[in-house]
Coordinates of C-alpha atoms in Angstrom, one line a residue:
M104 CA 7.8 6.4 27.4
K105 CA 4.2 6.5 26.1
S106 CA 1.7 4.0 24.7
Q107 CA 2.4 2.5 21.3
V108 CA 6.0 3.6 21.8
L109 CA 7.4 1.7 18.7
D110 CA 4.5 3.0 16.5
D111 CA 6.1 6.4 16.3
M112 CA 4.3 7.6 13.1
D113 CA 1.3 9.9 13.7
L114 CA -0.6 7.7 11.1
E115 CA 0.1 4.5 13.1
R116 CA -1.2 6.1 16.3
E117 CA -4.4 7.5 14.7
R118 CA -5.3 4.2 12.9
G119 CA -4.1 1.9 15.6
I120 CA -2.1 -0.2 13.2
T121 CA 1.6 -0.9 12.6
I122 CA 2.7 0.4 9.2
K123 CA 6.5 0.3 9.4
S124 CA 8.5 -2.5 11.0
H125 CA 10.6 -1.2 13.9
P126 CA 13.8 -2.8 15.1
I127 CA 15.0 -2.4 18.7
Q128 CA 17.7 -3.9 20.9
M129 CA 17.0 -4.9 24.5
N130 CA 19.3 -5.9 27.3
Y131 CA 17.9 -8.6 29.6
K132 CA 19.3 -10.1 32.8
H133 CA 17.8 -13.6 33.1
T134 CA 16.9 -15.4 36.4
D135 CA 20.0 -17.6 35.8
G136 CA 22.2 -14.5 36.2
V137 CA 23.3 -14.4 32.6
D138 CA 23.0 -11.1 30.6
Y139 CA 21.3 -11.5 27.2
I140 CA 20.9 -9.2 24.2
F141 CA 17.6 -9.4 22.3
N142 CA 17.4 -7.9 18.9
L143 CA 13.6 -7.5 18.2
I144 CA 11.6 -6.3 15.2
D145 CA 8.0 -5.2 15.6
T146 CA 6.2 -6.0 12.3
P147 CA 2.9 -5.0 10.7
G148 CA 0.1 -7.5 10.3
H149 CA -1.9 -6.1 7.4
V150 CA -1.7 -8.0 4.0
D151 CA -0.6 -4.7 2.3
F152 CA 2.6 -4.7 4.4
T153 CA 3.6 -8.3 3.9
Y154 CA 7.0 -7.3 2.4
E155 CA 7.9 -5.6 5.7
V156 CA 7.2 -8.9 7.4
S157 CA 9.1 -11.1 4.9
R158 CA 12.2 -8.8 5.1
S159 CA 12.1 -8.9 8.9
L160 CA 11.8 -12.7 9.0
A161 CA 14.9 -13.0 6.8
A162 CA 16.9 -11.2 9.3
C163 CA 15.7 -13.2 12.4
E164 CA 16.2 -16.7 14.0
G165 CA 12.7 -16.9 15.5
A166 CA 9.3 -15.3 15.9
L167 CA 6.7 -14.7 18.5
L168 CA 3.2 -15.4 17.1
L169 CA 0.9 -13.2 19.1
I170 CA -2.9 -13.9 19.1
D171 CA -5.5 -11.6 20.7
A172 CA -7.6 -13.8 23.1
A173 CA -10.7 -11.8 22.1
Q174 CA -10.2 -11.8 18.3
G175 CA -8.6 -15.2 17.8
V176 CA -6.7 -16.1 14.6
E177 CA -7.2 -13.6 11.8
A178 CA -6.6 -14.1 8.0
Q179 CA -3.3 -12.2 8.0
T180 CA -2.1 -14.3 11.0
V181 CA -2.4 -17.4 8.8
S182 CA -0.4 -15.9 5.9
N183 CA 2.3 -14.5 8.2
T184 CA 2.6 -17.8 10.0
Y185 CA 3.3 -19.5 6.6
L186 CA 5.9 -16.9 5.8
A187 CA 7.7 -17.7 9.1
L188 CA 7.5 -21.5 8.5
D189 CA 8.9 -21.0 5.0
A190 CA 11.8 -19.0 6.5
D191 CA 12.4 -22.0 8.8
L192 CA 12.1 -19.9 12.0
E193 CA 11.4 -21.2 15.5
I194 CA 7.9 -20.1 16.3
I195 CA 6.7 -19.4 19.9
P196 CA 2.8 -19.3 20.1
V197 CA 1.5 -16.6 22.5
I198 CA -2.1 -15.7 23.4
N199 CA -2.2 -12.2 24.8
K200 CA -5.0 -10.2 26.6
I201 CA -6.2 -13.2 28.6
D202 CA -7.6 -10.8 31.3
M203 CA -10.0 -9.0 28.9
P204 CA -13.8 -9.5 29.6
A205 CA -14.3 -10.6 26.0
A206 CA -11.4 -13.1 26.0
D207 CA -12.3 -16.6 24.7
L208 CA -9.3 -18.7 25.7
D209 CA -10.6 -22.1 24.7
S210 CA -11.5 -20.9 21.2
A211 CA -8.2 -19.0 20.7
T212 CA -6.2 -22.1 21.9
E213 CA -8.2 -24.4 19.6
Q214 CA -7.5 -22.1 16.6
M215 CA -3.7 -21.9 17.5
I216 CA -3.4 -25.7 17.6
E217 CA -5.2 -26.0 14.3
L218 CA -2.8 -23.4 12.7
L219 CA 0.5 -24.6 14.1
G220 CA -0.2 -28.3 14.9
C221 CA 1.4 -27.6 18.3
D222 CA 0.5 -29.0 21.8
E223 CA -1.6 -27.0 24.2
E224 CA 1.2 -26.8 26.7
D225 CA 3.5 -25.1 24.1
I226 CA 1.1 -22.1 24.0
L227 CA 2.0 -19.3 26.4
K228 CA -1.1 -17.4 27.8
I229 CA -0.2 -13.9 29.0
S230 CA -1.4 -10.4 29.5
A231 CA 1.2 -7.8 28.5
K232 CA -0.9 -5.0 30.1
S233 CA -1.2 -6.6 33.5
G234 CA 2.2 -8.4 33.4
I235 CA 0.6 -11.9 33.8
A236 CA 3.1 -14.7 32.8
I237 CA 5.5 -12.3 31.0
Q238 CA 8.5 -14.2 32.5
S239 CA 7.4 -17.3 30.5
V240 CA 8.0 -15.4 27.2
F241 CA 11.6 -14.5 28.1
D242 CA 12.2 -18.1 29.2
A243 CA 10.8 -19.5 25.9
I244 CA 12.9 -17.0 23.8
I245 CA 16.1 -18.1 25.6
E246 CA 15.3 -21.8 25.6
K247 CA 13.9 -22.2 22.1
I248 CA 15.2 -19.6 19.8
P249 CA 18.8 -20.3 18.6
H250 CA 21.4 -17.5 19.0
P251 CA 22.9 -16.0 15.8
R252 CA 25.5 -18.1 14.2
D253 CA 29.2 -17.3 14.6
S254 CA 31.2 -15.4 12.0
M255 CA 32.3 -17.7 9.1
N256 CA 35.6 -15.8 8.3
E257 CA 34.4 -15.0 4.7
G258 CA 35.1 -11.3 5.0
T259 CA 32.9 -8.7 6.6
R260 CA 29.2 -9.0 5.5
A261 CA 26.1 -7.3 6.7
L262 CA 22.6 -7.3 5.3
I263 CA 20.8 -4.0 4.8
F264 CA 17.2 -4.9 5.9
D265 CA 15.8 -1.3 6.1
S266 CA 17.0 2.3 5.9
T267 CA 15.8 5.8 6.6
F268 CA 16.8 9.4 5.6
D269 CA 18.1 12.0 7.9
K270 CA 18.3 15.5 6.4
F271 CA 21.5 16.3 8.4
R272 CA 23.3 12.9 8.2
G273 CA 22.0 11.5 4.8
V274 CA 21.0 7.9 4.2
V275 CA 21.0 5.7 7.4
P276 CA 21.0 2.0 6.6
Y277 CA 19.8 -0.5 9.2
I278 CA 22.0 -3.6 9.1
R279 CA 22.3 -7.2 10.5
V280 CA 25.9 -8.2 10.7
F281 CA 26.6 -11.8 9.7
D282 CA 30.4 -11.9 9.5
G283 CA 33.3 -9.8 10.6
I284 CA 33.4 -6.4 12.5
I285 CA 32.2 -3.0 11.4
E286 CA 33.7 0.1 13.1
K287 CA 33.7 3.9 12.7
G288 CA 36.3 5.1 10.2
M289 CA 36.2 1.9 8.0
T290 CA 35.4 2.3 4.2
A291 CA 32.1 0.7 3.3
Q292 CA 31.5 -0.9 -0.1
Y293 CA 28.4 -2.5 -1.6
F294 CA 27.7 -5.5 -3.9
A295 CA 24.9 -3.9 -5.9
D296 CA 27.3 -1.1 -7.1
S297 CA 31.0 -1.7 -6.4
T298 CA 31.8 2.0 -7.4
I299 CA 30.1 3.3 -4.3
Q300 CA 32.3 3.6 -1.3
H301 CA 32.4 6.0 1.7
E302 CA 33.8 6.3 5.2
I303 CA 31.6 5.1 8.0
A304 CA 31.0 8.2 10.1
E305 CA 29.3 6.3 13.0
V306 CA 28.0 2.9 14.0
G307 CA 25.4 2.3 16.6
I308 CA 22.6 0.1 18.0
L309 CA 18.8 0.7 17.8
K310 CA 17.3 1.4 21.2
L311 CA 14.3 3.8 21.5
N312 CA 16.8 6.2 20.0
K313 CA 20.0 5.5 18.0
V314 CA 22.8 4.8 20.4
P315 CA 26.5 5.1 19.1
V316 CA 28.8 2.2 19.9
K317 CA 32.5 1.4 19.2
K318 CA 31.8 -1.6 16.8
L319 CA 29.2 -4.0 15.5
E320 CA 30.1 -7.7 15.5
A321 CA 28.6 -10.9 13.9
G322 CA 25.0 -11.3 15.2
D323 CA 24.6 -7.6 16.0
V324 CA 21.8 -5.4 14.6
G325 CA 22.4 -1.7 14.3
Y326 CA 22.8 1.3 12.0
I327 CA 25.6 3.1 10.2
I328 CA 25.9 6.8 9.3
T329 CA 26.9 7.2 5.7
N330 CA 26.6 11.0 5.1
L331 CA 25.5 10.1 1.6
K332 CA 22.9 12.5 0.3
D333 CA 22.1 10.6 -2.9
V334 CA 19.3 8.3 -1.8
R335 CA 19.5 6.1 -4.9
K336 CA 22.9 4.7 -3.9
I337 CA 21.8 2.5 -1.0
K338 CA 19.4 -0.4 -1.7
V339 CA 17.5 -2.5 0.8
G340 CA 18.5 -6.2 0.5
D341 CA 22.0 -5.3 -0.6
T342 CA 25.1 -6.7 1.2
L343 CA 27.5 -4.2 2.9
T344 CA 31.2 -5.1 3.2
V345 CA 34.4 -3.1 4.1
K346 CA 37.4 -2.3 2.0
N347 CA 40.1 -3.8 4.3
D348 CA 38.1 -7.1 4.8
R349 CA 36.2 -7.4 1.6
A350 CA 33.8 -10.4 1.3
S351 CA 33.6 -12.3 -2.0
K352 CA 30.1 -13.9 -1.6
V353 CA 26.9 -11.9 -1.4
L354 CA 24.2 -12.6 1.2
S355 CA 20.9 -13.9 -0.3
G356 CA 19.0 -10.6 0.3
Y357 CA 15.3 -10.2 -0.8
Q358 CA 13.2 -11.0 -3.8
P359 CA 12.2 -7.8 -5.6
I360 CA 8.5 -7.1 -4.8
K361 CA 5.8 -7.0 -7.5
P362 CA 3.3 -4.1 -7.1
M363 CA -0.3 -5.1 -7.4
V364 CA -2.2 -1.8 -7.5
F365 CA -1.2 1.2 -9.7
A366 CA -2.2 4.9 -9.5
G367 CA -1.0 8.2 -10.9
V368 CA 0.4 10.7 -8.3
Y369 CA 0.6 14.3 -9.6
P370 CA 1.5 17.6 -7.8
V371 CA -1.4 20.2 -7.8
D372 CA 1.2 22.8 -8.8
T373 CA 3.2 21.5 -11.7
N374 CA 6.3 23.5 -10.5
D375 CA 6.5 21.0 -7.5
Y376 CA 7.3 18.0 -9.9
E377 CA 11.0 17.9 -8.9
E378 CA 10.1 18.2 -5.2
L379 CA 7.7 15.3 -5.6
R380 CA 10.5 13.2 -7.2
A381 CA 12.9 13.9 -4.3
S382 CA 10.1 13.1 -1.8
L383 CA 9.4 9.7 -3.4
E384 CA 13.2 8.9 -3.5
K385 CA 13.4 9.5 0.3
L386 CA 10.1 7.7 1.0
I387 CA 11.2 4.6 -1.0
L388 CA 14.2 4.2 1.4
N389 CA 11.8 3.7 4.3
D390 CA 9.2 1.8 2.2
S391 CA 11.0 -0.4 -0.3
A392 CA 7.7 -2.0 -1.5
L393 CA 6.8 1.3 -3.3
S394 CA 7.8 1.7 -6.9
Y395 CA 7.4 4.6 -9.3
E396 CA 8.2 5.9 -12.8
P397 CA 7.7 9.3 -14.5
N398 CA 4.3 9.7 -16.2
T399 CA 2.6 12.5 -18.2
S400 CA -1.1 13.2 -18.3
I401 CA -2.8 15.6 -20.7
A402 CA -5.1 16.7 -17.9
L403 CA -2.7 16.8 -15.0
G404 CA 0.7 17.4 -16.5
F405 CA 3.9 15.8 -15.2
G406 CA 3.7 13.3 -12.3
F407 CA 4.5 9.6 -11.5
R408 CA 2.8 6.3 -12.0
C409 CA 3.3 4.5 -8.7
G410 CA 3.0 0.8 -7.8
F411 CA 1.6 -0.3 -4.5
L412 CA 1.0 -3.6 -2.7
G413 CA -2.7 -2.9 -2.1
P414 CA -5.3 -0.1 -1.6
L415 CA -4.3 0.5 2.1
H416 CA -0.6 0.9 1.0
L417 CA -1.7 3.5 -1.6
E418 CA -3.7 5.4 1.0
I419 CA -0.8 5.4 3.5
V420 CA 1.8 6.5 0.9
Q421 CA -0.4 9.4 -0.2
E422 CA -0.9 10.5 3.4
R423 CA 2.8 10.2 4.2
L424 CA 3.7 12.3 1.2
E425 CA 1.3 15.0 2.3
R426 CA 2.2 15.0 6.0
E427 CA 5.9 14.2 6.1
F428 CA 6.9 16.1 2.9
N429 CA 4.2 18.8 2.7
M430 CA 3.2 17.8 -0.8
N431 CA -0.2 18.9 -2.3
L432 CA -1.2 16.0 -4.5
I433 CA -3.8 14.7 -6.9
T434 CA -4.1 10.8 -6.9
T435 CA -5.9 9.2 -9.8
S436 CA -8.1 6.1 -9.6
P437 CA -6.2 3.0 -8.6
N438 CA -6.1 0.1 -11.0
V439 CA -4.3 -3.3 -11.4
Q440 CA -2.0 -4.5 -14.1
Y441 CA -3.7 -6.1 -17.1
R442 CA -2.2 -8.4 -19.7
V443 CA -3.6 -7.5 -23.2
D444 CA -3.2 -10.1 -26.0
L445 CA -3.3 -8.3 -29.4
K446 CA -4.7 -9.7 -32.6
M447 CA -1.2 -9.4 -34.2
G448 CA 0.0 -12.0 -31.7
D449 CA 1.9 -9.7 -29.2
S450 CA 1.1 -9.3 -25.5
I451 CA 1.5 -6.1 -23.6
K452 CA 1.1 -5.1 -19.9
V453 CA -1.2 -2.2 -19.1
N454 CA -0.8 -0.4 -15.8
N455 CA -2.6 2.8 -16.9
P456 CA -6.1 2.8 -18.5
A457 CA -4.9 5.6 -20.8
D458 CA -2.4 3.1 -22.4
M459 CA -5.1 0.6 -23.3
P460 CA -5.0 -0.1 -27.1
V461 CA -8.2 0.5 -29.2
S462 CA -10.8 -2.2 -29.0
G463 CA -10.3 -3.3 -32.6
D464 CA -6.7 -4.4 -31.9
I465 CA -7.5 -6.4 -28.8
E466 CA -7.9 -10.2 -28.8
T467 CA -8.3 -10.7 -25.1
V468 CA -7.8 -8.7 -21.9
N469 CA -6.5 -10.8 -18.9
E470 CA -6.9 -9.6 -15.3
P471 CA -5.2 -10.8 -12.1
Y472 CA -7.3 -13.1 -9.9
I473 CA -6.8 -13.6 -6.2
K474 CA -7.5 -16.4 -3.7
A475 CA -9.3 -14.5 -1.0
E476 CA -9.4 -15.8 2.6
I477 CA -12.0 -14.3 5.0
I478 CA -12.2 -15.3 8.6
T479 CA -15.4 -14.1 10.3
P480 CA -17.9 -14.9 13.0
A481 CA -20.5 -17.4 11.6
E482 CA -23.5 -14.9 11.8
Y483 CA -22.1 -12.7 9.1
I484 CA -21.6 -15.4 6.4
G485 CA -24.7 -14.3 4.4
G486 CA -23.8 -10.7 4.0
I487 CA -20.2 -11.5 3.2
M488 CA -21.2 -14.1 0.5
K489 CA -23.5 -11.5 -1.1
L490 CA -20.7 -8.9 -1.1
C491 CA -18.1 -11.2 -2.7
I492 CA -20.5 -12.5 -5.4
S493 CA -21.4 -8.9 -6.2
K494 CA -17.7 -8.3 -6.8
R495 CA -17.6 -11.2 -9.4
G496 CA -16.3 -13.6 -6.7
V497 CA -16.5 -17.4 -7.1
Y498 CA -17.2 -19.3 -3.9
K499 CA -14.7 -22.1 -3.3
S500 CA -15.1 -23.5 0.3
T501 CA -16.0 -23.0 3.9
N502 CA -13.9 -24.2 6.8
Y503 CA -15.3 -24.1 10.4
L504 CA -12.3 -23.2 12.7
T505 CA -14.6 -23.4 15.8
T506 CA -18.3 -23.5 16.3
T507 CA -18.6 -19.7 16.0
K508 CA -15.7 -18.8 13.6
V509 CA -15.6 -19.6 9.9
Q510 CA -12.9 -19.4 7.2
L511 CA -14.3 -18.6 3.7
F512 CA -12.4 -19.0 0.4
F513 CA -13.3 -17.1 -2.8
E514 CA -11.6 -16.5 -6.1
M515 CA -12.2 -13.0 -7.4
P516 CA -10.7 -10.3 -9.6
L517 CA -8.1 -8.1 -7.8
G518 CA -9.6 -5.1 -9.7
E519 CA -12.9 -5.5 -7.7
V520 CA -11.1 -5.6 -4.3
I521 CA -9.3 -2.3 -4.6
F522 CA -12.5 -0.2 -4.5
E523 CA -13.9 0.0 -1.0
F524 CA -14.1 -3.8 -0.6
F525 CA -12.3 -3.8 2.7
E526 CA -14.5 -1.0 4.1
K527 CA -17.7 -2.8 3.1
L528 CA -16.4 -6.1 4.6
K529 CA -15.7 -4.4 7.9
S530 CA -19.1 -2.6 7.8
I531 CA -21.0 -5.9 7.2
S532 CA -19.2 -7.8 9.9
R533 CA -19.1 -4.9 12.4
G534 CA -15.3 -5.0 12.3
Y535 CA -14.9 -8.6 13.2
A536 CA -14.0 -10.1 9.7
S537 CA -10.4 -10.2 8.6
F538 CA -9.3 -10.5 5.0
D539 CA -6.1 -11.8 3.3
Y540 CA -5.4 -12.7 -0.3
E541 CA -2.7 -14.0 -2.7
I542 CA -2.4 -13.6 -6.4
I543 CA -3.1 -16.9 -8.3
E544 CA -3.2 -16.2 -12.0
N545 CA -4.3 -14.0 -14.9
R546 CA -7.7 -14.9 -16.5
P547 CA -9.5 -13.5 -19.5
G548 CA -12.4 -11.2 -18.8
K549 CA -15.0 -9.0 -20.7
L550 CA -13.1 -5.8 -19.9
Q551 CA -13.3 -2.5 -21.7
K552 CA -11.8 1.0 -21.3
L553 CA -14.3 3.5 -20.1
D554 CA -13.4 7.1 -21.2
V555 CA -14.9 10.3 -19.8
R556 CA -15.3 13.2 -22.2
I557 CA -15.8 16.7 -20.7
A558 CA -16.8 19.3 -23.3
D559 CA -15.9 16.7 -26.1
E560 CA -12.3 16.3 -24.7
I561 CA -11.2 12.9 -23.2
V562 CA -9.8 13.4 -19.7
D563 CA -7.2 10.6 -19.6
A564 CA -6.8 10.8 -15.8
L565 CA -10.5 9.8 -15.3
S566 CA -10.3 6.7 -17.6
L567 CA -11.2 3.3 -16.1
I568 CA -11.0 -0.3 -17.2
V569 CA -14.4 -1.8 -16.4
H570 CA -16.3 -5.1 -16.8
Q571 CA -18.9 -4.9 -19.6
D572 CA -21.7 -5.9 -17.3
N573 CA -20.9 -2.9 -14.9
A574 CA -20.0 -0.4 -17.6
Y575 CA -23.4 1.5 -17.8
T576 CA -23.8 1.7 -14.0
Q577 CA -20.2 3.0 -13.4
G578 CA -20.3 5.4 -16.4
S579 CA -23.7 6.8 -15.4
G580 CA -22.6 7.1 -11.7
L581 CA -19.4 8.9 -12.7
C582 CA -21.2 11.4 -15.0
K583 CA -23.7 12.2 -12.2
K584 CA -20.9 12.7 -9.7
L585 CA -18.9 15.0 -12.1
K586 CA -22.0 17.0 -12.8
E587 CA -22.2 17.9 -9.1
I588 CA -18.5 18.8 -8.8
I589 CA -17.7 20.7 -12.1
H590 CA -18.5 24.4 -11.7
R591 CA -21.0 26.0 -14.0
Q592 CA -19.6 28.2 -16.8
M593 CA -21.1 30.8 -19.1
F594 CA -21.6 28.0 -21.6
E595 CA -23.2 24.5 -21.4
I596 CA -20.8 21.6 -20.6
K597 CA -21.3 18.1 -21.8
I598 CA -20.1 15.2 -19.6
Q599 CA -20.1 11.9 -21.4
A600 CA -19.0 8.3 -20.6
T601 CA -17.9 6.4 -23.7
L602 CA -16.9 2.8 -24.5
G603 CA -14.8 3.3 -27.7
S604 CA -17.0 5.5 -29.9
K605 CA -20.2 4.5 -28.2
I606 CA -21.7 7.0 -25.7
I607 CA -23.3 5.1 -22.8
A608 CA -24.2 7.9 -20.4
R609 CA -24.5 11.7 -20.5
E610 CA -25.0 14.6 -18.1
T611 CA -25.1 18.3 -18.8
V612 CA -23.9 21.2 -16.6
K613 CA -26.3 24.0 -17.5
A614 CA -24.8 27.4 -18.5
L615 CA -25.0 30.4 -16.2
R616 CA -27.2 33.0 -17.9
K617 CA -27.0 36.7 -17.7
N618 CA -30.3 38.5 -18.1
V619 CA -29.5 40.7 -21.2
T620 CA -33.1 41.8 -21.6
A621 CA -33.2 43.4 -18.1
K622 CA -32.5 46.9 -19.6
C623 CA -35.4 46.6 -22.0
Y624 CA -38.6 48.2 -20.7
G625 CA -41.5 48.3 -23.1
G626 CA -40.9 48.7 -26.9
D627 CA -41.2 46.1 -29.6
I628 CA -40.5 42.4 -28.8
S629 CA -37.9 42.3 -31.7
R630 CA -35.5 44.4 -29.5
K631 CA -35.5 41.6 -26.9
R632 CA -35.1 38.9 -29.6
K633 CA -32.2 40.7 -31.1
L634 CA -30.4 40.8 -27.7
L635 CA -31.2 37.1 -27.1
E636 CA -29.9 36.1 -30.5
K637 CA -26.7 38.1 -29.9
Q638 CA -26.2 36.3 -26.5
K639 CA -26.9 32.9 -28.2
K640 CA -24.1 33.5 -30.8
G641 CA -21.7 34.6 -28.1
K642 CA -22.4 31.4 -26.0
K643 CA -21.8 29.3 -29.1
R644 CA -18.5 30.9 -29.8
M645 CA -17.5 30.6 -26.1
K646 CA -18.4 26.9 -26.2
Q647 CA -15.9 26.4 -29.1
V648 CA -13.0 28.2 -27.5
G649 CA -13.8 28.0 -23.7
N650 CA -11.8 25.7 -21.4
V651 CA -13.4 23.8 -18.5
E652 CA -11.4 23.9 -15.3
I653 CA -11.7 20.5 -13.6
P654 CA -11.5 20.7 -9.8
Q655 CA -9.3 18.3 -7.8
E656 CA -12.4 16.6 -6.3
A657 CA -13.3 15.3 -9.8
F658 CA -10.4 12.9 -9.7
L659 CA -11.5 11.6 -6.3
A660 CA -15.0 11.1 -7.6
V661 CA -13.8 8.0 -9.4
L662 CA -13.1 6.4 -6.0
K663 CA -16.4 7.4 -4.6
I664 CA -18.8 6.1 -7.3
D665 CA -20.8 3.1 -6.1
Q666 CA -19.2 0.1 -7.8
D667 CA -22.3 -2.1 -7.4

């Protein structure tokens, strides 16, 4: 045992957040002498991992809503509570960390009542660390949360709510059994693809480690060992059945998730392309909110265009690929999906700035807008207002949760949020503000494609879609950043930011110069001029045929430019 025992990823421990939902089974002997089995799922809280939460809620009968007594209700708490209410779950409100010096019990209680509309006596006040009132949580689970329904004799059915990959045992689906019995030696079949069938090599339950058992019955949560090495055959949300007791009706499963933020992921060494594909296939088993498709860049070669739920999700996936699969990657600037209405009457979706049509063919460019909800202590309202308005946000309303805590609502473009917005929000509020958002609609905007030319060649991986009002600032900032990063050559390198054919910013990387006149001592000046003219011609020829090697940091420079 160790602290954060369920957050078993290095990334989770370092950042102090839950990234992956973690199922676990617990045996509990209640004070009434009855033995109970709890199947629990620890879920993330951050908005970028909402899909993990929604999938977990679909497999459960109830939820514990945990609030930190010092922090109070956060923005993601509100959205996750609405998810649980939509799933028709029994919710038990719990305020934790009541023994902390900074705990504000009255404020947290007031916020919880406002959120759930419950009575004060329904709220459990505990300290998990000190063990204060923990028994009341077990009592509430047993009294209030209904047990799983009995099998309905419709054949064997189990919902695959998650899965992982084991290099020795293949794909390992995590299942919630709704009907029938699943045992070792049975032949598993799937509704998504009826051609896939295999013998079940092992069934088990999920404790801190996987524990094999003889069988899984209706209401049980566990895993099966498939020995399937092809990771594309098992899909999260699919219904598993068995050959000798095949079900005819599929379980409802999950809605396919829509990615919100897109970025190109390319291997530094192009020979690692197939290895990157295999790594993404294994990662998508464990993170079904990720999507990807093959993509080719003139500057970076073969890679993948990946879809993420938000900027933190992008960052986590990139780090997991580098740490867990030892991939050396270049990730391009993140962007959102735009809907482009053409003058011919057609509409196309653009995930990649390089695919943006020429400006003469475009009627309007529509960008996704979000309804942003920020919960913050009242003293930071001014700084947060200024930040949101600088990101083209439109102020909507303010709601005072308590005398010191405020809920702010803005409508703003999603494209403005994916660049360092969250970091700036935390900096302004000293870490106290929380942020949540939902997509509301696409709206037309004055958007244009910003290209970067290096030595008169457009580098497609550095292209951005920008608002006209910010185009000069961003183009100029990017050129200055690239000038610092690109190594000097024996010839002069032009760096230009362009909107269509119009150059809006330019920087020049000066040429390295060899002193060709060093060997001349005395004599007529014409000897020196002759050597300098010869050098000038050579540099001109080099400029025409020379290639500029763009270092990896150049692609990260797009993320670091000041968006204001």
